[in-house]
């Protein structure tokens, strides 16, 4: 029997509440498949700062690195607003991503049929939407040097950030994009601004080379990032995989996410070169406004675990079963408050977890 090591980092706010529902699905996976999970948990974020004086201790980091996959809840909250930047809850998360060398951020934008009416677009544009962003996460304008705010000779100030990508950085994220497309619809749209940025021109050239050399089975198109933003609201279902850099990926994936309805539904994965575990977490934050009320939507966290099954644990069948169970629960009109609508049944966090589990058990 295979044993996988899992690290759970529930974090702050609603993190522990949604992670409790993930553990139910972990237990189901053990029952349904020939697998055991060696599960440990640790502190990250504000709770780690309170208990250990830092938002991510060296011990927790070492334990996390020794696992096959890390499932995180969320970090942060107003309680830690006055804490120094390097000890803030978010600093723990950034350290984790950096130490894992997680350069590939995967963000699916899936619109479950039952939630299509919650989108800001008309149902026919979003029902059945299933696209995947592959966003470069560890380079580009958020990290490029020089950066800063300087004072010019005339006393006025200038703000500087640098868009910088090496060929190697573009190559490795391009490989991820094409390999994801091979597992999905076989199409990649690579988004950049090669018309006005040299970094975008290099991006286009390198992506084209990687495609020509390795992925003739995948269809590649290039799209300017501003046009991509328009196409996402005009006809989002035209896309399969969108491959893009850190800055454009940040903006475009948020735009696409909102087409699908609620923040409480959106999972993500951050992957490195395969030597480190993948980091799986909901897109949403710690939702301090509802923490402790037992009403948070656990679906983003549960779907993040499904991504871990698929991308780190080679259990694509189990991942598909979890996603299908979520789909069927929504089709039964079971809803947490954030996705509730007239005529549907409002449930708590744990009732939603139980409803998903029941569908899995009935399978
Ligand atoms: P948020 O995502 O926590 O909440 C935004 C809104 O969405 C809130 O009204 C919240 O109640 C709701 N919401 C979010 N997730 C939900 C869920 N699962 N179920 C039901 N409703 C949900 O964003 P915010 O309010 O801007 O940030 C709160 C804290 O979270 C801040 O400290 C921020 O820094 C942190 N944050 C952390 C992460 C992370 O850990 N990856 C990401 C974003 C924000």
CSV table of C-alpha atoms and ligand atoms in Angstrom, one decimal:
chain,number,residue,atom,x,y,z
A,1,UNK,CA,0.0,0.0,0.0
A,2,UNK,CA,1.3,3.5,-0.9
A,3,UNK,CA,1.8,6.0,1.9
A,4,UNK,CA,1.8,9.7,1.2
A,5,UNK,CA,3.1,12.3,3.7
A,6,UNK,CA,0.7,15.3,4.0
A,7,UNK,CA,1.3,18.5,5.9
A,8,UNK,CA,-1.7,20.5,6.9
A,9,UNK,CA,-1.2,24.1,7.7
A,10,UNK,CA,-4.7,25.5,8.6
A,11,UNK,CA,-3.5,29.0,9.5
A,12,UNK,CA,-5.8,31.8,10.7
A,13,UNK,CA,-9.4,32.8,10.6
A,14,UNK,CA,-11.6,30.3,8.8
A,15,UNK,CA,-8.5,28.2,8.0
A,16,UNK,CA,-9.0,25.6,10.8
A,17,UNK,CA,-12.8,25.4,10.0
A,18,UNK,CA,-12.3,24.6,6.3
A,19,UNK,CA,-9.3,22.3,7.0
A,20,UNK,CA,-11.6,20.2,9.3
A,21,UNK,CA,-13.7,19.4,6.2
A,22,UNK,CA,-10.6,18.6,4.2
A,23,UNK,CA,-9.6,16.0,6.8
A,24,UNK,CA,-12.9,14.2,6.2
A,25,UNK,CA,-12.1,13.9,2.5
A,26,UNK,CA,-8.6,12.7,3.3
A,27,UNK,CA,-10.1,9.9,5.4
A,28,UNK,CA,-12.5,9.0,2.6
A,29,UNK,CA,-9.6,8.8,0.1
A,30,UNK,CA,-7.9,6.3,2.4
A,31,UNK,CA,-11.1,4.2,2.6
A,32,UNK,CA,-11.8,4.3,-1.1
A,33,UNK,CA,-8.3,3.8,-2.5
A,34,UNK,CA,-5.3,1.6,-1.7
A,35,UNK,CA,-3.4,4.4,0.1
A,36,UNK,CA,-2.6,5.7,3.5
A,37,UNK,CA,-1.8,9.3,4.5
A,38,UNK,CA,0.8,10.1,7.1
A,39,UNK,CA,-0.7,13.4,8.1
A,40,UNK,CA,1.0,16.0,10.2
A,41,UNK,CA,0.0,19.6,10.9
A,42,UNK,CA,1.7,22.8,11.8
A,43,UNK,CA,1.3,26.5,12.4
A,44,UNK,CA,1.6,29.2,9.8
A,45,UNK,CA,0.6,32.9,9.8
A,46,UNK,CA,-0.7,34.8,12.8
A,47,UNK,CA,-1.2,31.7,14.9
A,48,UNK,CA,2.4,30.8,14.5
A,49,UNK,CA,3.5,34.3,15.3
A,50,UNK,CA,1.4,34.2,18.5
A,51,UNK,CA,2.8,30.8,19.6
A,52,UNK,CA,6.3,30.9,18.2
A,53,UNK,CA,7.2,34.5,17.6
A,54,UNK,CA,7.6,34.0,13.8
A,55,UNK,CA,4.9,33.4,11.1
A,56,UNK,CA,6.7,30.2,9.9
A,57,UNK,CA,9.3,28.5,12.1
A,58,UNK,CA,12.3,26.7,10.7
A,59,UNK,CA,11.0,23.5,12.3
A,60,UNK,CA,7.6,23.8,10.5
A,61,UNK,CA,9.3,24.6,7.3
A,62,UNK,CA,11.6,21.6,7.5
A,63,UNK,CA,8.7,19.3,8.3
A,64,UNK,CA,6.7,20.7,5.4
A,65,UNK,CA,9.6,20.2,3.0
A,66,UNK,CA,9.8,16.6,4.0
A,67,UNK,CA,6.2,15.9,2.8
A,68,UNK,CA,4.7,14.9,-0.5
A,69,UNK,CA,2.1,17.7,-0.5
A,70,UNK,CA,1.2,20.7,1.7
A,71,UNK,CA,-2.4,21.7,2.2
A,72,UNK,CA,-2.8,25.2,3.5
A,73,UNK,CA,-5.9,27.1,4.8
A,74,UNK,CA,-5.3,30.8,4.9
A,75,UNK,CA,-3.4,33.4,6.9
A,76,UNK,CA,-3.9,36.9,8.2
A,77,UNK,CA,-6.3,39.0,10.0
A,78,UNK,CA,-6.7,42.4,11.7
A,79,UNK,CA,-5.2,41.1,14.9
A,80,UNK,CA,-1.7,41.3,13.4
A,81,UNK,CA,-2.1,44.6,11.5
A,82,UNK,CA,0.4,46.3,13.8
A,83,UNK,CA,3.1,43.6,13.5
A,84,UNK,CA,6.3,44.3,11.6
A,85,UNK,CA,6.2,43.4,7.9
A,86,UNK,CA,8.8,40.6,8.2
A,87,UNK,CA,6.7,38.9,11.0
A,88,UNK,CA,3.3,39.5,9.5
A,89,UNK,CA,1.2,36.3,8.8
A,90,UNK,CA,1.6,36.9,5.0
A,91,UNK,CA,5.4,36.8,5.4
A,92,UNK,CA,5.1,33.2,6.5
A,93,UNK,CA,3.3,32.3,3.4
A,94,UNK,CA,5.8,34.1,1.2
A,95,UNK,CA,8.6,32.4,2.9
A,96,UNK,CA,7.0,29.0,2.3
A,97,UNK,CA,6.5,29.7,-1.4
A,98,UNK,CA,10.1,30.9,-1.8
A,99,UNK,CA,11.6,28.0,0.1
A,100,UNK,CA,9.6,25.6,-2.0
A,101,UNK,CA,10.8,27.4,-5.1
A,102,UNK,CA,7.2,27.3,-6.2
A,103,UNK,CA,7.5,29.0,-9.6
A,104,UNK,CA,4.3,27.6,-11.2
A,105,UNK,CA,0.9,28.8,-9.9
A,106,UNK,CA,-2.0,26.8,-11.2
A,107,UNK,CA,-5.4,28.4,-10.9
A,108,UNK,CA,-8.4,26.7,-12.4
A,109,UNK,CA,-11.4,28.8,-13.2
A,110,UNK,CA,-14.3,26.3,-13.3
A,111,UNK,CA,-17.9,27.3,-13.4
A,112,UNK,CA,-20.1,24.6,-11.9
A,113,UNK,CA,-23.3,24.5,-13.9
A,114,UNK,CA,-25.4,24.9,-10.7
A,115,UNK,CA,-23.6,28.2,-10.0
A,116,UNK,CA,-23.7,29.7,-13.5
A,117,UNK,CA,-26.3,32.2,-12.5
A,118,UNK,CA,-24.1,33.6,-9.8
A,119,UNK,CA,-21.6,34.9,-12.4
A,120,UNK,CA,-21.6,38.5,-13.5
A,121,UNK,CA,-21.8,37.2,-17.1
A,122,UNK,CA,-24.8,35.6,-18.7
A,123,UNK,CA,-25.2,31.9,-18.0
A,124,UNK,CA,-24.5,30.8,-21.6
A,125,UNK,CA,-21.0,32.4,-21.5
A,126,UNK,CA,-19.9,30.7,-18.3
A,127,UNK,CA,-21.8,27.5,-17.8
A,128,UNK,CA,-19.3,24.7,-18.3
A,129,UNK,CA,-16.3,27.0,-18.2
A,130,UNK,CA,-13.1,25.1,-17.4
A,131,UNK,CA,-9.9,26.9,-17.9
A,132,UNK,CA,-6.5,26.7,-16.2
A,133,UNK,CA,-4.1,29.6,-15.6
A,134,UNK,CA,-0.5,28.7,-15.4
A,135,UNK,CA,1.1,31.8,-13.9
A,136,UNK,CA,4.8,32.3,-13.4
A,137,UNK,CA,5.1,33.0,-9.7
A,138,UNK,CA,8.7,33.6,-8.6
A,139,UNK,CA,10.1,36.2,-11.1
A,140,UNK,CA,9.0,39.1,-13.2
A,141,UNK,CA,8.1,42.6,-12.2
A,142,UNK,CA,7.3,41.7,-8.5
A,143,UNK,CA,10.9,40.7,-8.0
A,144,UNK,CA,13.0,42.4,-10.7
A,145,UNK,CA,15.9,44.7,-9.8
A,146,UNK,CA,16.3,47.7,-9.8
A,147,UNK,CA,13.3,48.6,-7.7
A,148,UNK,CA,12.4,51.2,-5.2
A,149,UNK,CA,11.4,54.9,-4.9
A,150,UNK,CA,14.2,57.3,-5.6
A,151,UNK,CA,14.5,61.1,-5.4
A,152,UNK,CA,15.7,62.8,-8.6
A,153,UNK,CA,18.0,65.8,-8.8
A,154,UNK,CA,15.0,68.2,-9.0
A,155,UNK,CA,13.6,66.8,-5.7
A,156,UNK,CA,10.7,64.9,-7.3
A,157,UNK,CA,10.5,61.2,-6.8
A,158,UNK,CA,10.4,58.2,-9.2
A,159,UNK,CA,9.0,54.8,-8.5
A,160,UNK,CA,10.9,51.9,-10.2
A,161,UNK,CA,10.0,48.3,-10.9
A,162,UNK,CA,11.7,46.1,-13.4
A,163,UNK,CA,10.1,43.4,-15.6
A,164,UNK,CA,12.8,40.8,-15.9
A,165,UNK,CA,12.7,37.3,-17.2
A,166,UNK,CA,15.6,35.0,-18.1
A,167,UNK,CA,15.2,32.4,-20.8
A,168,UNK,CA,15.5,29.6,-18.2
A,169,UNK,CA,12.6,31.1,-16.2
A,170,UNK,CA,10.4,31.3,-19.2
A,171,UNK,CA,11.4,27.8,-20.4
A,172,UNK,CA,10.5,26.1,-17.1
A,173,UNK,CA,7.0,27.7,-16.8
A,174,UNK,CA,6.4,27.0,-20.5
A,175,UNK,CA,7.0,23.3,-19.9
A,176,UNK,CA,4.5,23.4,-17.1
A,177,UNK,CA,1.9,25.1,-19.4
A,178,UNK,CA,2.3,22.6,-22.2
A,179,UNK,CA,2.3,19.6,-19.9
A,180,UNK,CA,-0.9,20.8,-18.3
A,181,UNK,CA,-2.5,21.2,-21.7
A,182,UNK,CA,-1.5,17.7,-22.6
A,183,UNK,CA,-3.6,16.5,-19.6
A,184,UNK,CA,-6.5,18.7,-20.5
A,185,UNK,CA,-7.8,20.1,-23.8
A,186,UNK,CA,-4.4,20.3,-25.6
A,187,UNK,CA,-4.4,24.1,-26.2
A,188,UNK,CA,-2.2,26.8,-24.8
A,189,UNK,CA,-2.7,30.5,-25.1
A,190,UNK,CA,0.4,32.4,-24.1
A,191,UNK,CA,-0.3,35.9,-23.0
A,192,UNK,CA,2.3,38.7,-22.9
A,193,UNK,CA,2.8,42.3,-24.3
A,194,UNK,CA,5.4,41.6,-26.9
A,195,UNK,CA,4.2,44.6,-28.9
A,196,UNK,CA,5.5,47.0,-26.3
A,197,UNK,CA,7.8,45.1,-24.0
A,198,UNK,CA,11.2,43.4,-24.7
A,199,UNK,CA,10.5,40.9,-21.9
A,200,UNK,CA,7.3,40.1,-23.6
A,201,UNK,CA,9.1,39.5,-26.9
A,202,UNK,CA,11.6,37.2,-25.3
A,203,UNK,CA,8.7,35.4,-23.6
A,204,UNK,CA,7.0,34.8,-27.0
A,205,UNK,CA,10.2,33.6,-28.6
A,206,UNK,CA,11.1,31.2,-25.8
A,207,UNK,CA,7.5,29.8,-25.5
A,208,UNK,CA,7.5,29.2,-29.3
A,209,UNK,CA,10.9,27.4,-29.1
A,210,UNK,CA,9.8,25.2,-26.3
A,211,UNK,CA,6.6,24.4,-28.2
A,212,UNK,CA,8.5,23.6,-31.4
A,213,UNK,CA,11.0,21.4,-29.7
A,214,UNK,CA,8.8,19.4,-27.4
A,215,UNK,CA,5.1,19.8,-27.7
A,216,UNK,CA,3.9,19.3,-31.3
A,217,UNK,CA,0.7,17.6,-29.9
A,218,UNK,CA,-0.3,20.9,-28.2
A,219,UNK,CA,-1.9,23.8,-30.1
A,220,UNK,CA,-0.2,27.1,-29.2
A,221,UNK,CA,-1.6,30.6,-29.8
A,222,UNK,CA,-0.1,33.9,-28.7
A,223,UNK,CA,-2.3,36.6,-27.4
A,224,UNK,CA,-1.6,40.1,-26.1
A,225,UNK,CA,-2.4,40.3,-22.5
A,226,UNK,CA,-4.8,43.2,-22.9
A,227,UNK,CA,-6.7,41.3,-25.6
A,228,UNK,CA,-6.8,38.3,-23.3
A,229,UNK,CA,-8.5,40.4,-20.6
A,230,UNK,CA,-11.1,41.4,-23.2
A,231,UNK,CA,-11.6,37.9,-24.5
A,232,UNK,CA,-12.1,36.6,-21.0
A,233,UNK,CA,-15.3,38.6,-20.6
A,234,UNK,CA,-16.3,38.2,-24.3
A,235,UNK,CA,-15.9,34.5,-24.7
A,236,UNK,CA,-14.0,32.8,-21.8
A,237,UNK,CA,-14.8,29.3,-23.0
A,238,UNK,CA,-12.5,29.7,-26.0
A,239,UNK,CA,-9.5,29.0,-23.6
A,240,UNK,CA,-8.0,25.8,-22.3
A,241,UNK,CA,-4.7,26.8,-20.6
A,242,UNK,CA,-3.6,30.4,-20.3
A,243,UNK,CA,0.2,30.6,-19.8
A,244,UNK,CA,1.4,33.9,-18.6
A,245,UNK,CA,3.8,35.8,-16.4
A,246,UNK,CA,3.5,36.9,-12.8
A,247,UNK,CA,1.9,40.3,-13.2
A,248,UNK,CA,-0.5,39.5,-16.0
A,249,UNK,CA,-1.3,36.2,-14.3
A,250,UNK,CA,-2.2,38.0,-11.2
A,251,UNK,CA,-4.7,40.3,-13.0
A,252,UNK,CA,-6.1,37.9,-15.5
A,253,UNK,CA,-6.7,35.0,-13.1
A,254,UNK,CA,-8.5,37.3,-10.7
A,255,UNK,CA,-10.7,38.4,-13.6
A,256,UNK,CA,-11.4,34.9,-14.6
A,257,UNK,CA,-12.0,33.8,-11.1
A,258,UNK,CA,-14.8,36.3,-10.6
A,259,UNK,CA,-16.6,34.9,-13.7
A,260,UNK,CA,-17.1,31.7,-11.8
A,261,UNK,CA,-19.1,33.1,-8.9
A,262,UNK,CA,-17.6,32.9,-5.5
A,263,UNK,CA,-14.2,33.2,-3.9
A,264,UNK,CA,-15.1,30.3,-1.6
A,265,UNK,CA,-15.0,27.9,-4.6
A,266,UNK,CA,-11.5,28.5,-6.0
A,267,UNK,CA,-8.5,26.3,-5.4
A,268,UNK,CA,-4.9,26.8,-6.4
A,269,UNK,CA,-1.6,24.9,-6.6
A,270,UNK,CA,1.9,26.3,-6.4
A,271,UNK,CA,4.5,23.9,-7.8
A,272,UNK,CA,8.3,23.8,-8.0
A,273,UNK,CA,10.6,21.6,-10.0
A,274,UNK,CA,9.3,18.4,-8.5
A,275,UNK,CA,12.0,18.1,-5.8
A,276,UNK,CA,9.9,20.0,-3.3
A,277,UNK,CA,6.3,19.3,-2.3
A,278,UNK,CA,3.5,21.2,-4.0
A,279,UNK,CA,1.6,23.8,-2.0
A,280,UNK,CA,-2.2,23.7,-2.3
A,281,UNK,CA,-4.4,26.4,-1.0
A,282,UNK,CA,-7.7,28.1,-1.6
A,283,UNK,CA,-7.5,31.4,-3.4
A,284,UNK,CA,-9.5,33.2,-0.7
A,285,UNK,CA,-8.0,34.6,2.5
A,286,UNK,CA,-8.8,34.0,6.2
A,287,UNK,CA,-12.2,35.8,6.0
A,288,UNK,CA,-11.9,37.2,9.6
A,289,UNK,CA,-15.4,38.7,9.2
A,290,UNK,CA,-17.0,35.2,9.4
A,291,UNK,CA,-14.3,33.3,11.3
A,292,UNK,CA,-15.6,31.1,14.1
A,293,UNK,CA,-19.2,31.2,12.8
A,294,UNK,CA,-19.1,27.8,11.1
A,295,UNK,CA,-20.5,29.3,7.9
A,296,UNK,CA,-17.4,29.4,5.7
A,297,UNK,CA,-17.5,27.5,2.4
A,298,UNK,CA,-15.0,24.6,2.5
A,299,UNK,CA,-15.2,23.8,-1.2
A,300,UNK,CA,-12.1,25.8,-2.3
A,301,UNK,CA,-10.0,24.0,0.3
A,302,UNK,CA,-11.5,20.6,-0.6
A,303,UNK,CA,-10.8,21.3,-4.3
A,304,UNK,CA,-7.3,22.3,-3.4
A,305,UNK,CA,-6.8,18.8,-1.8
A,306,UNK,CA,-8.2,17.4,-5.1
A,307,UNK,CA,-5.5,19.3,-7.0
A,308,UNK,CA,-2.9,17.8,-4.6
A,309,UNK,CA,-4.3,14.3,-5.4
A,310,UNK,CA,-3.9,15.0,-9.1
A,311,UNK,CA,-0.6,16.9,-9.3
A,312,UNK,CA,1.5,15.7,-6.4
A,313,UNK,CA,0.1,12.3,-5.5
A,314,UNK,CA,-0.6,10.9,-9.0
A,315,UNK,CA,-4.2,10.1,-8.0
A,316,UNK,CA,-6.2,11.7,-10.8
A,317,UNK,CA,-9.1,9.3,-10.4
A,318,UNK,CA,-9.6,10.3,-6.8
A,319,UNK,CA,-9.3,14.0,-7.7
A,320,UNK,CA,-12.0,13.6,-10.4
A,321,UNK,CA,-14.3,11.8,-7.9
A,322,UNK,CA,-13.9,14.6,-5.4
A,323,UNK,CA,-14.7,17.2,-8.0
A,324,UNK,CA,-17.7,15.3,-9.3
A,325,UNK,CA,-19.0,15.0,-5.7
A,326,UNK,CA,-18.8,18.8,-5.3
A,327,UNK,CA,-20.6,19.2,-8.6
A,328,UNK,CA,-23.4,16.8,-7.5
A,329,UNK,CA,-23.8,18.5,-4.1
A,330,UNK,CA,-24.2,21.9,-5.8
A,331,UNK,CA,-26.7,20.3,-8.3
A,332,UNK,CA,-28.7,19.3,-5.2
A,333,UNK,CA,-28.9,23.0,-4.3
A,334,UNK,CA,-26.9,22.6,-1.1
A,335,UNK,CA,-25.2,25.9,-0.4
A,336,UNK,CA,-23.1,27.7,2.2
A,337,UNK,CA,-24.1,31.3,2.8
A,338,UNK,CA,-21.7,32.8,0.3
A,339,UNK,CA,-23.3,31.0,-2.7
A,340,UNK,CA,-26.8,30.8,-1.3
A,341,UNK,CA,-29.7,31.9,-3.5
A,342,UNK,CA,-33.4,31.9,-3.2
A,343,UNK,CA,-34.8,28.3,-3.4
A,344,UNK,CA,-31.6,26.6,-2.3
A,345,UNK,CA,-30.7,25.0,1.1
A,346,UNK,CA,-28.4,27.0,3.3
A,347,UNK,CA,-25.9,24.8,5.2
A,348,UNK,CA,-23.0,25.2,7.6
A,349,UNK,CA,-19.3,24.5,6.9
A,350,UNK,CA,-19.5,21.0,8.4
A,351,UNK,CA,-22.8,20.2,6.8
A,352,UNK,CA,-21.3,21.1,3.4
A,353,UNK,CA,-18.3,18.8,4.1
A,354,UNK,CA,-20.7,16.0,5.2
A,355,UNK,CA,-22.8,16.4,2.0
A,356,UNK,CA,-19.7,16.1,-0.2
A,357,UNK,CA,-18.7,13.1,1.8
A,358,UNK,CA,-22.1,11.4,1.4
A,359,UNK,CA,-21.8,11.8,-2.4
A,360,UNK,CA,-18.3,10.3,-2.3
A,361,UNK,CA,-19.5,7.4,-0.2
A,362,UNK,CA,-22.6,6.8,-2.4
A,363,UNK,CA,-20.3,6.7,-5.4
B,1,LIG,P1,-10.9,37.2,2.1
B,1,LIG,O1,-10.7,36.3,0.9
B,1,LIG,O2,-10.4,36.6,3.4
B,1,LIG,O3,-12.4,37.6,2.2
B,1,LIG,C1,-13.1,38.4,1.2
B,1,LIG,C2,-14.6,38.2,1.4
B,1,LIG,O4,-14.9,36.9,1.0
B,1,LIG,C3,-15.0,38.2,2.9
B,1,LIG,O5,-16.3,38.8,2.9
B,1,LIG,C4,-15.1,36.8,3.3
B,1,LIG,O6,-16.1,36.5,4.3
B,1,LIG,C5,-15.5,36.1,2.0
B,1,LIG,N1,-14.9,34.8,1.9
B,1,LIG,C6,-13.7,34.4,1.7
B,1,LIG,N2,-13.5,33.1,1.7
B,1,LIG,C7,-14.7,32.6,2.0
B,1,LIG,C8,-15.2,31.3,2.2
B,1,LIG,N3,-14.4,30.2,2.1
B,1,LIG,N4,-16.5,31.1,2.5
B,1,LIG,C9,-17.3,32.1,2.6
B,1,LIG,N5,-16.9,33.4,2.4
B,1,LIG,C10,-15.6,33.6,2.1
B,1,LIG,O7,-10.1,38.5,1.8
B,1,LIG,P2,-9.8,39.8,2.7
B,1,LIG,O8,-11.0,40.1,3.6
B,1,LIG,O9,-9.3,40.8,1.8
B,1,LIG,O10,-8.6,39.4,3.6
B,1,LIG,C11,-8.7,38.9,4.9
B,1,LIG,C12,-7.3,38.4,5.4
B,1,LIG,O11,-6.9,37.3,4.6
B,1,LIG,C13,-6.2,39.5,5.3
B,1,LIG,O12,-5.4,39.4,6.4
B,1,LIG,C14,-5.5,39.1,4.0
B,1,LIG,O13,-4.1,39.5,4.1
B,1,LIG,C15,-5.6,37.6,4.1
B,1,LIG,N6,-5.4,36.9,2.8
B,1,LIG,C16,-4.7,35.7,2.9
B,1,LIG,C17,-4.6,35.0,1.7
B,1,LIG,C18,-3.9,33.7,1.8
B,1,LIG,O14,-3.7,33.2,2.9
B,1,LIG,N7,-3.5,33.1,0.7
B,1,LIG,C19,-5.1,35.4,0.5
B,1,LIG,C20,-5.9,36.6,0.5
B,1,LIG,C21,-6.0,37.3,1.7
